[in-house]
Amino acid sequence: MILLKIIIQQEDNPLRGIGGILLKFFLSIVGIIFIGGLPVLLSGIGHRELRLQAYWQSIKEIVSALFHPGDLTYVIIGGQRERDLFPYLWEPITYSLLVLFSAFLLASSLSILLTILTMLFSQKNRDRIKFIFYLFESVPDVLVILLSQLFVLSLYKQTGILFFEIASVGNERAFLLPVFVLAILPTVQLFRISILSFETEERKDYVTLARSIGLGKLVILTFHILRNAVISVFFQSKKTIWFMLSNLFVLELIFNISGITRFLMSTLQPKMFTIAVLSIFIPLFVFYTVGVIVLSKKANKGEEI
């Protein structure tokens, strides 16, 4: 998963920028392929040997599988019957990505809203609010998931209404509660990042100028500081995405969600593992690449009064 952390930087020259993006994408794919075959290479480490020939053969099988995905079959750990990989894999991929991006969008929106509200307070009260959020960031993610399920069950016991599905059973899928739970700790993380960005922007000259011409605090925050701060928050949100990915497996396990991370744990075949990792990497790569291009065009426009 380390290769998923590649940061895309858009260069001034559009052609060089596109070329750089394509090169990074290609190198990332190659890196993921080589990592996918590592279990084969290291399988003989107990006998103090690296199985280079078997590793190279595994790499060739992975490359062949990428060009002929429709021919792939897989067997889950402990299973006996082979299954076609596609179209089966599309469902867990889309479901996991939908949960992930929905939670990220919710966390981003809530963190920005909370930041703007916090910035309206005095510095003393801001510090108190930030301290509370910093404490909450240390809460274990598993505890958050379990408490959320207990809370929904408690509401159901009191009202007789099940507001959210607390687990996926058969055709009934849990969606809203997993999205909400997955967004809780990332909201705290993004709040910490965004409040620092807002406070940095607040000390700049264009904010002083805006105040001198009589613009209100809320107007300055939403129409000027926000434009610049959100760019910094977006670039730093990559760490939050990796945090959410690590929590996604726990979430899918507890909520009984048949997602892509559970599929990763259900098969040790290098071909299947590589394809599953690529199914996560490619959407994230596209998301951040497009985000960099769009936000780079808007950089510093918040300083216009």
Short mmCIF file of C-alpha atoms in Angstrom, two decimals, residues 85-303:
data_model
loop_
_atom_site.label_atom_id
_atom_site.label_comp_id
_atom_site.label_asym_id
_atom_site.label_seq_id
_atom_site.Cartn_x
_atom_site.Cartn_y
_atom_site.Cartn_z
CA LEU A 85 -13.26 -13.05 -10.67
CA PHE A 86 -15.31 -10.80 -12.93
CA PRO A 87 -17.99 -9.58 -12.78
CA TYR A 88 -17.98 -10.67 -9.09
CA LEU A 89 -15.22 -8.24 -8.10
CA TRP A 90 -17.00 -5.14 -9.42
CA GLU A 91 -19.56 -5.24 -6.61
CA PRO A 92 -17.14 -5.16 -3.63
CA ILE A 93 -14.96 -2.60 -5.44
CA THR A 94 -17.80 -0.15 -6.07
CA TYR A 95 -19.31 -0.70 -2.62
CA SER A 96 -16.04 -0.07 -0.77
CA LEU A 97 -15.15 2.97 -2.88
CA LEU A 98 -18.64 4.40 -2.41
CA VAL A 99 -18.33 4.05 1.37
CA LEU A 100 -14.79 5.47 1.33
CA PHE A 101 -15.48 8.53 -0.83
CA SER A 102 -18.82 9.25 0.86
CA ALA A 103 -17.14 9.19 4.26
CA PHE A 104 -14.29 11.39 3.00
CA LEU A 105 -16.74 13.93 1.55
CA LEU A 106 -18.72 13.96 4.80
CA ALA A 107 -15.56 14.34 6.90
CA SER A 108 -14.24 17.15 4.69
CA SER A 109 -17.52 19.06 4.78
CA LEU A 110 -17.95 18.71 8.55
CA SER A 111 -14.34 19.66 9.28
CA ILE A 112 -14.57 22.85 7.18
CA LEU A 113 -17.90 23.78 8.77
CA LEU A 114 -16.55 23.18 12.28
CA THR A 115 -13.42 25.16 11.44
CA ILE A 116 -15.39 28.19 10.25
CA LEU A 117 -17.56 28.08 13.38
CA THR A 118 -14.48 27.75 15.61
CA MET A 119 -12.75 30.68 13.90
CA LEU A 120 -15.65 32.92 14.91
CA PHE A 121 -14.69 32.51 18.59
CA SER A 122 -11.96 34.32 20.49
CA GLN A 123 -8.48 32.79 20.56
CA LYS A 124 -8.98 31.56 24.13
CA ASN A 125 -12.18 29.70 23.27
CA ARG A 126 -10.61 28.38 20.06
CA ASP A 127 -7.82 26.78 22.07
CA ARG A 128 -10.38 25.07 24.30
CA ILE A 129 -12.27 23.67 21.31
CA LYS A 130 -9.06 22.48 19.66
CA PHE A 131 -7.99 20.74 22.87
CA ILE A 132 -11.27 18.82 23.02
CA PHE A 133 -10.87 17.70 19.40
CA TYR A 134 -7.25 16.69 19.95
CA LEU A 135 -8.32 14.49 22.86
CA PHE A 136 -11.05 12.89 20.77
CA GLU A 137 -8.51 12.05 18.05
CA SER A 138 -6.87 9.53 20.39
CA VAL A 139 -10.04 7.41 20.67
CA PRO A 140 -9.51 3.94 19.09
CA ASP A 141 -11.40 3.46 15.83
CA VAL A 142 -12.76 0.05 16.91
CA LEU A 143 -14.29 1.67 20.00
CA VAL A 144 -15.99 4.29 17.82
CA ILE A 145 -17.49 1.57 15.61
CA LEU A 146 -18.77 -0.51 18.52
CA LEU A 147 -20.20 2.50 20.37
CA SER A 148 -22.03 3.63 17.23
CA GLN A 149 -23.67 0.22 16.87
CA LEU A 150 -24.65 0.20 20.54
CA PHE A 151 -26.08 3.71 20.18
CA VAL A 152 -28.26 2.68 17.23
CA LEU A 153 -29.43 -0.43 19.09
CA SER A 154 -30.25 1.71 22.13
CA LEU A 155 -32.33 4.07 19.97
CA TYR A 156 -34.10 1.08 18.45
CA LYS A 157 -34.88 -0.28 21.92
CA GLN A 158 -36.28 3.08 23.07
CA THR A 159 -38.21 4.07 19.94
CA GLY A 160 -38.83 0.83 18.06
CA ILE A 161 -37.33 2.45 14.95
CA LEU A 162 -34.10 1.17 13.40
CA PHE A 163 -32.60 4.37 12.03
CA PHE A 164 -29.61 2.63 10.40
CA GLU A 165 -28.71 -0.90 9.40
CA ILE A 166 -26.04 -1.97 11.89
CA ALA A 167 -24.76 -4.84 9.72
CA SER A 168 -25.14 -6.23 6.22
CA VAL A 169 -27.34 -9.33 6.14
CA GLY A 170 -28.29 -10.93 2.84
CA ASN A 171 -29.62 -8.27 0.48
CA GLU A 172 -29.92 -5.68 3.27
CA ARG A 173 -26.73 -3.64 3.24
CA ALA A 174 -25.42 -1.33 5.89
CA PHE A 175 -24.36 1.94 4.26
CA LEU A 176 -25.28 5.14 6.13
CA LEU A 177 -23.93 4.02 9.51
CA PRO A 178 -20.60 2.73 8.11
CA VAL A 179 -20.16 6.01 6.20
CA PHE A 180 -20.89 8.04 9.32
CA VAL A 181 -18.61 5.95 11.53
CA LEU A 182 -15.76 5.96 9.01
CA ALA A 183 -16.01 9.76 8.83
CA ILE A 184 -15.83 10.47 12.59
CA LEU A 185 -12.08 10.28 13.26
CA PRO A 186 -11.12 11.68 9.81
CA THR A 187 -13.33 14.68 10.62
CA VAL A 188 -11.21 15.30 13.71
CA GLN A 189 -7.98 14.89 11.72
CA LEU A 190 -9.12 17.21 8.94
CA PHE A 191 -10.35 19.73 11.52
CA ARG A 192 -6.87 19.83 13.03
CA ILE A 193 -5.34 20.42 9.59
CA SER A 194 -7.91 22.98 8.48
CA ILE A 195 -7.83 25.04 11.69
CA LEU A 196 -4.05 25.40 11.32
CA SER A 197 -4.46 26.43 7.67
CA PHE A 198 -7.19 28.95 8.53
CA GLU A 199 -5.12 30.47 11.33
CA THR A 200 -2.10 30.74 9.02
CA GLU A 201 -4.18 32.52 6.38
CA GLU A 202 -5.72 34.77 9.04
CA ARG A 203 -2.31 36.32 9.75
CA LYS A 204 -1.69 37.34 6.13
CA ASP A 205 -1.85 40.89 4.79
CA TYR A 206 -4.89 40.40 2.57
CA VAL A 207 -6.99 39.53 5.64
CA THR A 208 -5.81 42.71 7.38
CA LEU A 209 -6.76 44.69 4.27
CA ALA A 210 -10.19 43.03 4.16
CA ARG A 211 -10.81 44.00 7.79
CA SER A 212 -9.69 47.58 7.15
CA ILE A 213 -12.32 48.08 4.44
CA GLY A 214 -15.06 46.86 6.75
CA LEU A 215 -15.65 43.25 5.66
CA GLY A 216 -17.17 41.07 8.37
CA LYS A 217 -15.38 38.10 9.92
CA LEU A 218 -17.73 35.51 8.43
CA VAL A 219 -17.40 37.04 4.95
CA ILE A 220 -13.61 37.00 5.17
CA LEU A 221 -13.62 33.38 6.36
CA THR A 222 -15.99 32.02 3.73
CA PHE A 223 -15.11 34.10 0.67
CA HIS A 224 -11.36 34.68 1.08
CA ILE A 225 -9.59 32.51 3.66
CA LEU A 226 -11.55 29.38 2.72
CA ARG A 227 -10.36 29.45 -0.91
CA ASN A 228 -6.70 29.30 0.07
CA ALA A 229 -7.00 27.11 3.15
CA VAL A 230 -8.97 24.38 1.39
CA ILE A 231 -6.09 23.86 -1.07
CA SER A 232 -3.66 23.14 1.76
CA VAL A 233 -6.22 20.87 3.44
CA PHE A 234 -6.72 18.90 0.22
CA PHE A 235 -2.99 18.27 -0.26
CA GLN A 236 -2.58 17.17 3.35
CA SER A 237 -5.70 15.00 3.28
CA LYS A 238 -3.75 12.17 1.66
CA LYS A 239 -2.68 10.98 5.10
CA THR A 240 -6.33 10.94 6.14
CA ILE A 241 -7.24 8.76 3.15
CA TRP A 242 -4.56 6.21 4.11
CA PHE A 243 -5.91 6.25 7.67
CA MET A 244 -9.43 5.62 6.33
CA LEU A 245 -8.18 2.76 4.15
CA SER A 246 -6.60 1.08 7.16
CA ASN A 247 -9.88 1.45 9.06
CA LEU A 248 -11.96 0.23 6.14
CA PHE A 249 -10.99 -3.41 6.73
CA VAL A 250 -12.04 -3.25 10.39
CA LEU A 251 -15.25 -1.51 9.36
CA GLU A 252 -16.09 -4.13 6.73
CA LEU A 253 -15.37 -6.91 9.19
CA ILE A 254 -17.53 -5.54 12.03
CA PHE A 255 -20.40 -4.44 9.76
CA ASN A 256 -20.21 -7.71 7.77
CA ILE A 257 -19.62 -5.80 4.53
CA SER A 258 -18.36 -7.79 1.55
CA GLY A 259 -15.94 -5.13 0.37
CA ILE A 260 -12.62 -5.03 -1.43
CA THR A 261 -10.46 -5.04 1.71
CA ARG A 262 -12.13 -8.23 2.94
CA PHE A 263 -11.53 -9.73 -0.48
CA LEU A 264 -7.84 -8.85 -0.13
CA MET A 265 -7.72 -10.89 3.07
CA SER A 266 -9.68 -13.80 1.59
CA THR A 267 -7.16 -14.76 -1.09
CA LEU A 268 -3.38 -15.02 -1.06
CA GLN A 269 -3.03 -15.39 -4.82
CA PRO A 270 -0.61 -12.71 -6.15
CA LYS A 271 -2.77 -12.05 -9.24
CA MET A 272 -5.91 -11.39 -7.22
CA PHE A 273 -4.08 -9.33 -4.62
CA THR A 274 -2.52 -7.11 -7.28
CA ILE A 275 -5.79 -6.53 -9.11
CA ALA A 276 -7.55 -5.70 -5.83
CA VAL A 277 -4.84 -3.18 -4.86
CA LEU A 278 -5.00 -1.59 -8.32
CA SER A 279 -8.77 -1.26 -7.99
CA ILE A 280 -8.14 0.97 -4.96
CA PHE A 281 -5.07 2.77 -6.28
CA ILE A 282 -6.41 3.87 -9.68
CA PRO A 283 -9.54 5.72 -8.42
CA LEU A 284 -7.49 7.46 -5.72
CA PHE A 285 -4.80 8.41 -8.24
CA VAL A 286 -7.40 9.90 -10.58
CA PHE A 287 -9.15 11.68 -7.69
CA TYR A 288 -6.02 13.42 -6.43
CA THR A 289 -4.67 14.15 -9.91
CA VAL A 290 -7.90 15.88 -10.94
CA GLY A 291 -8.02 17.63 -7.57
CA VAL A 292 -4.49 19.00 -7.99
CA ILE A 293 -5.27 20.29 -11.49
CA VAL A 294 -8.52 21.97 -10.45
CA LEU A 295 -7.29 23.46 -7.18
CA SER A 296 -3.97 24.64 -8.64
CA LYS A 297 -5.90 26.94 -10.97
CA LYS A 298 -7.66 28.47 -7.99
CA ALA A 299 -4.57 28.87 -5.82
CA ASN A 300 -4.13 32.30 -4.18
CA LYS A 301 -7.40 33.63 -5.61
CA GLY A 302 -8.62 33.99 -2.06
CA GLU A 303 -6.24 36.90 -1.64
#
